[in-house]
Amino acid sequence: MRKLSPETIAVRTGIDTDTQYGAVVPPIYLSSNYTFKGFNQPREYDYARRGNPNRSQLAQTLAELEGGTYGVMTSTGLAAITTVIQLLSPQDTLVIPHDCYGGSYRMFDHLARRGLFKLVVVDQNDQGALNKAIALKPKMVWLETPSNPLLRLVDIESISVLAKSVNALVVVDNTFLSPILQQPISLGADIVIHSCTKYINGHSDVVAGAIITKDQQLGIDLDWWANCLGLTGGAFDSYLTMRGLRTLSVRMKQHQESAAKIAEFLNQHPAIAHVYYPGLESHPQYQLAKKQQLGSGAMLSFELAGTVEQVEILLDEIALFCLAESLGGVESLIAHPATMTHAGMEESARKEAGIGDNLIRLSVGLESVDDLIADLSDSLDSVLASI
Ligand code: PLP
């Protein structure tokens, strides 16, 4: 059969696979356990922590979309990260970016303090600092591109080449773009992780994670760890995530079309000091975005001119963007990273990463972009009036 495009793979996942009743959409298997055929004759599934048909189907489809060979579904994005770092021992070094998601940073930092591995935090765009980190012969190099919340990009291909020179595993957190807009394995990564809570499910009603590996045995090993630690995801979450996945491609197209218009609008607004969006020519890695991404995505952040008082006015005035954590849902969200998503980072680490108190992050949803811009415009007028 001809190779299918991602849109088709996502829409068709599990469709028309029910052999019992011919259900078009696959049934949900909520059973916690499965009978043995007889003495010492287990079936494909025995216990739902270890395996479940809905989870397997979703994991396989995500692996296909990412261009990997094996997928593991986990209960959260952080559970996916917890599973992957089981590959590290106390003598191993993990290199992470200085501006990754605050929850990931908090986990790496606290586990390293307990001696589970050695942690090196670097600005991965500072070639000198990166070379020094690689010279330590890390076991694993962690990338998050675009980064949360500053939308900084790193070159997956060139960092992978560097990491391979010391046999380090390259892991990419691909949550911000989804496999529709970036496929890190094709650029040299060994492992991709996702918070499926975000775009992959896309409807803000599931918390879930996924790991996709290039190498099948590595995937089997991580699957073993996810079961061993009890980090695997539930059947209903997989079912809902699969339902969301079917529309991922059309959602991403609309999300990013609106985000690009909003970025342009904010970029010329007098109440805004700076906009961070890889689709703007002013973004320092605009060319890299063109090279390694299939689009600019729908996350953006900006520095508001003025003080934290102005931030509060904007957050009070805005109506169509919910003040909430998370991202990637059909509804638009606004967040203040310093007190919300990145509050788990110490102030010094936040400052080091460039996450200031005037930084605001938007997750652009699927409402009419004209309504969203009008809402931003009205709220920013109130900000201007207060300066
Ligand atoms: N990675 C990124 C980039 C995130 O933004 C998040 C959550 O915000 C996570 C990982 C963690 O995922 P979860 O909240 O599903 O555990």
PDB file of C-alpha atoms in Angstrom, residues 310 313 379-387:
ATOM      1  CA  GLN A 310       0.111  46.392  33.796  1.00  0.00           C
ATOM      2  CA  ILE A 313      -4.618  44.864  34.235  1.00  0.00           C
ATOM      3  CA  SER A 379      -7.388  44.808  26.871  1.00  0.00           C
ATOM      4  CA  LEU A 380      -4.141  46.404  25.682  1.00  0.00           C
ATOM      5  CA  ASP A 381      -5.946  49.757  25.383  1.00  0.00           C
ATOM      6  CA  SER A 382      -6.707  49.484  29.101  1.00  0.00           C
ATOM      7  CA  VAL A 383      -3.022  48.714  29.718  1.00  0.00           C
ATOM      8  CA  LEU A 384      -1.966  51.789  27.723  1.00  0.00           C
ATOM      9  CA  ALA A 385      -4.455  53.985  29.555  1.00  0.00           C
ATOM     10  CA  SER A 386      -2.878  52.894  32.866  1.00  0.00           C
ATOM     11  CA  ILE A 387       0.729  53.721  31.964  1.00  0.00           C
TER      12      ILE A 387
END
